[in-house]
mmCIF file of N, CA, C and O in Angstrom:
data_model
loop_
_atom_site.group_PDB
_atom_site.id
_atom_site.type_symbol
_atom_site.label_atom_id
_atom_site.label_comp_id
_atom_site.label_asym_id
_atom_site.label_seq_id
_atom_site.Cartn_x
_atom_site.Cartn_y
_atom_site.Cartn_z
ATOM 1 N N UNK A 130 -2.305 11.725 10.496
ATOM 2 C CA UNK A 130 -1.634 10.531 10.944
ATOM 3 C C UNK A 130 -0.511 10.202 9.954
ATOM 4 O O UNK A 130 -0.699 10.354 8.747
ATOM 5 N N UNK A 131 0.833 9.685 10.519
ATOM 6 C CA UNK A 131 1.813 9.413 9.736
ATOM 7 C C UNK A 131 1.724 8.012 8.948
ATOM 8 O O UNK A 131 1.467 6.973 9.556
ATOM 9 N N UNK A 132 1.954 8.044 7.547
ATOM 10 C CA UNK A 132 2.178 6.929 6.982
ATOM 11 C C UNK A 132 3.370 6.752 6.768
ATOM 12 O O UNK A 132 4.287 7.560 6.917
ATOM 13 N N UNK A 133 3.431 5.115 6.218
ATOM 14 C CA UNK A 133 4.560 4.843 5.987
ATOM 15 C C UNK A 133 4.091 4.129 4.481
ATOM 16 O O UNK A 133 2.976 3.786 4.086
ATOM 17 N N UNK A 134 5.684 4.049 3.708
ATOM 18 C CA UNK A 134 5.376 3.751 2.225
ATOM 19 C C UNK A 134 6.230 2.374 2.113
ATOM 20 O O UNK A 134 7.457 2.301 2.038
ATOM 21 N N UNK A 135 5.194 1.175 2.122
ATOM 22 C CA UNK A 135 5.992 0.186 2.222
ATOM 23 C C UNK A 135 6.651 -0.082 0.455
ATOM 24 O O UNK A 135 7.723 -0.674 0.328
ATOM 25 N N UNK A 136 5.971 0.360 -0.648
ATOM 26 C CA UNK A 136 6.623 -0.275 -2.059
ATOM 27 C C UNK A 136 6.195 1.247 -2.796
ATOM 28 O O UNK A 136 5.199 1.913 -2.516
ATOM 29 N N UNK A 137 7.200 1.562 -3.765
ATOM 30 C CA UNK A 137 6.992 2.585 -4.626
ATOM 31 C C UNK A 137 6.783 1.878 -5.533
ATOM 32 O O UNK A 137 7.252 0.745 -5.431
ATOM 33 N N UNK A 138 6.101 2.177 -6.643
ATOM 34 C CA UNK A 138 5.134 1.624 -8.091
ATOM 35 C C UNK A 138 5.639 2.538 -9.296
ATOM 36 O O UNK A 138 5.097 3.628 -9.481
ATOM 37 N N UNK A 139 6.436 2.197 -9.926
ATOM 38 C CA UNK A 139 6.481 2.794 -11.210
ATOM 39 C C UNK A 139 5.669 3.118 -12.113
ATOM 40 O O UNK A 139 5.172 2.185 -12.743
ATOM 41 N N UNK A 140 5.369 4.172 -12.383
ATOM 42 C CA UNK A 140 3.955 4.597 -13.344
ATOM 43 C C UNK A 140 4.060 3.853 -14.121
ATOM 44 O O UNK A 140 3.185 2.998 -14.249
ATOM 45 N N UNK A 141 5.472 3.889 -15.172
ATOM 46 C CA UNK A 141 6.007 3.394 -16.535
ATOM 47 C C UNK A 141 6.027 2.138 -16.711
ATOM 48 O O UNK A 141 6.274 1.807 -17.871
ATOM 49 N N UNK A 142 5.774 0.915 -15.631
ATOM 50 C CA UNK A 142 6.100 -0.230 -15.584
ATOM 51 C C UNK A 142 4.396 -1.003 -16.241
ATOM 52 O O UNK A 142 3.291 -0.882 -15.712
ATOM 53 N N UNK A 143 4.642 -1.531 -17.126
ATOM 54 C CA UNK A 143 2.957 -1.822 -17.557
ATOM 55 C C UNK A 143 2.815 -3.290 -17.364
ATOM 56 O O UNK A 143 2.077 -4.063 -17.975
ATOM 57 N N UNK A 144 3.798 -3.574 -16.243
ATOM 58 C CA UNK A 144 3.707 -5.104 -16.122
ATOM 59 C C UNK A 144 2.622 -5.335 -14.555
ATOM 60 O O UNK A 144 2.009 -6.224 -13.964
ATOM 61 N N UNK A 145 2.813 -4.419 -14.492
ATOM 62 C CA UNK A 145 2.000 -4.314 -12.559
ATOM 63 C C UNK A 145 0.940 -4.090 -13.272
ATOM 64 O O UNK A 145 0.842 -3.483 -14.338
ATOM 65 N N UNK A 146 -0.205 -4.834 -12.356
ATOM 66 C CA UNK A 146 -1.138 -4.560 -12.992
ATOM 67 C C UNK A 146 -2.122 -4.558 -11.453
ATOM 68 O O UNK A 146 -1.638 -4.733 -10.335
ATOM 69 N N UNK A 147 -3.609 -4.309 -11.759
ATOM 70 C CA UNK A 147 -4.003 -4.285 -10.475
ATOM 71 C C UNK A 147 -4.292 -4.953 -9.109
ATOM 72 O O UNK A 147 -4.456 -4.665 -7.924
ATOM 73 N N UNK A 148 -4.252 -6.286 -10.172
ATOM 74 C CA UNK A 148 -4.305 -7.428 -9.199
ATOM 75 C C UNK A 148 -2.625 -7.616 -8.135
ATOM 76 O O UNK A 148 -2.423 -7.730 -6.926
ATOM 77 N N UNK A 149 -1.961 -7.579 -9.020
ATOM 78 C CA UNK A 149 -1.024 -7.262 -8.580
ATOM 79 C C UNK A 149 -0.400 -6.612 -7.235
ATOM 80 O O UNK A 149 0.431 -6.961 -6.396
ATOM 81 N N UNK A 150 -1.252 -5.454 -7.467
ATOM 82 C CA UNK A 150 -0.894 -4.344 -6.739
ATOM 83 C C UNK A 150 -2.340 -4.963 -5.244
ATOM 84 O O UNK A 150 -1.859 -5.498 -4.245
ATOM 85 N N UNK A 151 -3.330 -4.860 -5.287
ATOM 86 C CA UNK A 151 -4.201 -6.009 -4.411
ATOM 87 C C UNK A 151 -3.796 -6.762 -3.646
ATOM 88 O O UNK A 151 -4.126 -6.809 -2.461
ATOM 89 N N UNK A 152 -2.771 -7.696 -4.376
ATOM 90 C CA UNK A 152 -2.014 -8.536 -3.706
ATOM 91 C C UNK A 152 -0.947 -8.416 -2.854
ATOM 92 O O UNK A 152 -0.657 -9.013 -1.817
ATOM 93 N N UNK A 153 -0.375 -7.475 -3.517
ATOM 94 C CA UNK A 153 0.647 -6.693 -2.315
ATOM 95 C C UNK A 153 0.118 -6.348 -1.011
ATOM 96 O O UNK A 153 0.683 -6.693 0.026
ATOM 97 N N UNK A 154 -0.918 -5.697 -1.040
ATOM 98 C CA UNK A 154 -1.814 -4.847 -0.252
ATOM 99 C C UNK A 154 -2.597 -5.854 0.719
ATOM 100 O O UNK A 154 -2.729 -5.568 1.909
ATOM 101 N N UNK A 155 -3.139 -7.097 0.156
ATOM 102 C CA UNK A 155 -3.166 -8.265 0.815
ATOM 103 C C UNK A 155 -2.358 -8.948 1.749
ATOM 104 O O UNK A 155 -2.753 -9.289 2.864
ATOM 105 N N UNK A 156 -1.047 -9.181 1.226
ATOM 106 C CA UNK A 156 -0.027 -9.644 1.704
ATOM 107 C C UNK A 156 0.536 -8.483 3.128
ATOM 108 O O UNK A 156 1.038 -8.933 4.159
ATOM 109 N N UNK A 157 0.381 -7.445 2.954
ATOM 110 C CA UNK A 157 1.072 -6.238 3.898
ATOM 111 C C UNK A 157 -0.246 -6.370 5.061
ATOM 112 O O UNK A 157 -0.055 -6.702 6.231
ATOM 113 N N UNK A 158 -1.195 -6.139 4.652
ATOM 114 C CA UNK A 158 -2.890 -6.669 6.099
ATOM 115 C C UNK A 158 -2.034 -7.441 5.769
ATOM 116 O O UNK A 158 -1.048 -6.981 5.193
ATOM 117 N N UNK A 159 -2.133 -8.922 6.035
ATOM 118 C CA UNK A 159 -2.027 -10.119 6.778
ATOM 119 C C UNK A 159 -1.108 -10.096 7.828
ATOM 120 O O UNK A 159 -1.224 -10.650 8.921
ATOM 121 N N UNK A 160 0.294 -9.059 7.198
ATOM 122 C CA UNK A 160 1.646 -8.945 8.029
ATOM 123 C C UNK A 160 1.262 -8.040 9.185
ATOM 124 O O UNK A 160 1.623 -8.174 10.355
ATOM 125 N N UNK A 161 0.333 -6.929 8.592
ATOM 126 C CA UNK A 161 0.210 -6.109 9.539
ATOM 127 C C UNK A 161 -1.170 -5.579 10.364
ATOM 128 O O UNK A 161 -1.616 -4.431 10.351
ATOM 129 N N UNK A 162 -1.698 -6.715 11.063
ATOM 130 C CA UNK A 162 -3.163 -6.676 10.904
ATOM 131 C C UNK A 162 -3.623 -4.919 11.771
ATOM 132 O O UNK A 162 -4.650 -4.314 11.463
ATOM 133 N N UNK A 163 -2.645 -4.408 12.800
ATOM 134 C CA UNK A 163 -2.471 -3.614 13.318
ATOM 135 C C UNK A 163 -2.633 -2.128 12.472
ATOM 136 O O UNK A 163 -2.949 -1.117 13.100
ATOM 137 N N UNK A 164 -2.440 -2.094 11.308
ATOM 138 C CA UNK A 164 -2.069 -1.303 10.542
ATOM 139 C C UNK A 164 -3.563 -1.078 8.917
ATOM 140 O O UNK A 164 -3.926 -2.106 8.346
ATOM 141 N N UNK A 165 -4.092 0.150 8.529
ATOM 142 C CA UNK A 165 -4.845 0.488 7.411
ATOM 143 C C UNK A 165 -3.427 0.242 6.210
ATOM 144 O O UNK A 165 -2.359 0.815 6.424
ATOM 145 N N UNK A 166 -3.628 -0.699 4.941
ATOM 146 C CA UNK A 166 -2.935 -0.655 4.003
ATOM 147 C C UNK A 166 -3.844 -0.026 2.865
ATOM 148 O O UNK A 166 -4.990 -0.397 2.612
ATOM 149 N N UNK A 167 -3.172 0.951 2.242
ATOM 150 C CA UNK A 167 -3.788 1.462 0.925
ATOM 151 C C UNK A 167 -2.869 1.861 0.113
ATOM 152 O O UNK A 167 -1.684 1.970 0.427
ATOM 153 N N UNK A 168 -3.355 2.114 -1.020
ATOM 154 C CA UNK A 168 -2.688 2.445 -2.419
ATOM 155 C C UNK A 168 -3.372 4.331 -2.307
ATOM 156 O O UNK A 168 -4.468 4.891 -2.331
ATOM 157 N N UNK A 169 -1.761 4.753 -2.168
ATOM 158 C CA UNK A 169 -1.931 5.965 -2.341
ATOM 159 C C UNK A 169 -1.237 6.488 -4.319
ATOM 160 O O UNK A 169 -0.299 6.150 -5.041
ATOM 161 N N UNK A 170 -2.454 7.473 -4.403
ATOM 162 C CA UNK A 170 -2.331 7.335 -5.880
ATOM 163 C C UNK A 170 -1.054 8.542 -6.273
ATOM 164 O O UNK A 170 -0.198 8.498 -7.157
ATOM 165 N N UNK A 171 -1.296 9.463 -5.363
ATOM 166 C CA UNK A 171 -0.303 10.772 -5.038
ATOM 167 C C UNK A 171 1.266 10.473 -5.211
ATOM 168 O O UNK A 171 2.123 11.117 -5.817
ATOM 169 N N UNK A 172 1.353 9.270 -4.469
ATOM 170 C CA UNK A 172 2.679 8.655 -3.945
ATOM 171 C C UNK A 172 2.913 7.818 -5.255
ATOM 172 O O UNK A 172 4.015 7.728 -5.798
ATOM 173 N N UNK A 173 1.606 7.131 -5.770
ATOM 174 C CA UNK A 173 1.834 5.592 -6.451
ATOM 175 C C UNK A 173 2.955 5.211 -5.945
ATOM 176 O O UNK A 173 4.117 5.178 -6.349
ATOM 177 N N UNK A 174 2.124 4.776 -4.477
ATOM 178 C CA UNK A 174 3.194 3.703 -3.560
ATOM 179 C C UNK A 174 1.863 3.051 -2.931
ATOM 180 O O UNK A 174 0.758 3.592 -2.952
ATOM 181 N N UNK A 175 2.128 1.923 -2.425
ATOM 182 C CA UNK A 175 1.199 0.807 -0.961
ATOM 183 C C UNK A 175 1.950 1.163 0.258
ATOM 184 O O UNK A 175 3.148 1.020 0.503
ATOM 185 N N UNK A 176 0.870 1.722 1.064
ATOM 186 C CA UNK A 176 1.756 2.871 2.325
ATOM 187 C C UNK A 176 0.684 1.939 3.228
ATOM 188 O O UNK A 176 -0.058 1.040 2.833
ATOM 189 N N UNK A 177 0.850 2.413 4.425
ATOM 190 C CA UNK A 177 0.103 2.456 5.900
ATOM 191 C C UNK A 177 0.326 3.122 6.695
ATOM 192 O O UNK A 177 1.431 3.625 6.901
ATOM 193 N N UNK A 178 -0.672 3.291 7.343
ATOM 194 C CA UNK A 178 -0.709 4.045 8.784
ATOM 195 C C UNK A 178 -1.316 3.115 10.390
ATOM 196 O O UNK A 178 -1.786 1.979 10.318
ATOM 197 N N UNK A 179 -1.217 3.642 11.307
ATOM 198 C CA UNK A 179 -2.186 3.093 12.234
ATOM 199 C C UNK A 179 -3.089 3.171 12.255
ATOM 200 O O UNK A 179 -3.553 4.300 12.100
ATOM 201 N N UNK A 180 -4.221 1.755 12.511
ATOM 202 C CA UNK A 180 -5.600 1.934 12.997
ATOM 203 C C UNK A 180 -5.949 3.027 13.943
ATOM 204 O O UNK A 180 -5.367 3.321 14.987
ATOM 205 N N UNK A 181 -6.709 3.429 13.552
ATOM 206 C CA UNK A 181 -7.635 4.350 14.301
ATOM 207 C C UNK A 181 -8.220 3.962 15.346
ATOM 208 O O UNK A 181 -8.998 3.118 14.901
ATOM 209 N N UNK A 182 -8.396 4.015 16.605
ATOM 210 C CA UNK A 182 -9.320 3.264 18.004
ATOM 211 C C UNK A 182 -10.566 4.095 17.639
ATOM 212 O O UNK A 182 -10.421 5.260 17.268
ATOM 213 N N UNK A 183 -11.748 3.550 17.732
ATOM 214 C CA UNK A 183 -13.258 3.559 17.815
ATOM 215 C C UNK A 183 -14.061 4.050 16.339
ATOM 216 O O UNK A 183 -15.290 4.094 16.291
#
């Protein structure tokens, strides 16, 4: 299934922290209730894809 990468995350940035990053991920579900939000670690980005039916 295709994702999409809503924010790229700078490794180097030591100001993001996890809550942080939660919150993003929070904020993107609420926008997108239609949609799985996760933290892909590969990418270190907050991506989504479509729900899955059943």
């Amino acid at each position: 299934m295709e994702k999409t990468v809503h924010r790229k995350i700078d490794r180097e940035d030591d100001s993001i922290t996890i809550t942080d990053i939660q919150e993003m991920i929070n904020e993107l579900q609420e926008k997108h209730p239609d949609r799985e939000v996760f933290f892909d670690g590969d990418e270190f980005a907050i991506c989504s894809r479509k729900k899955r039916n059943g």
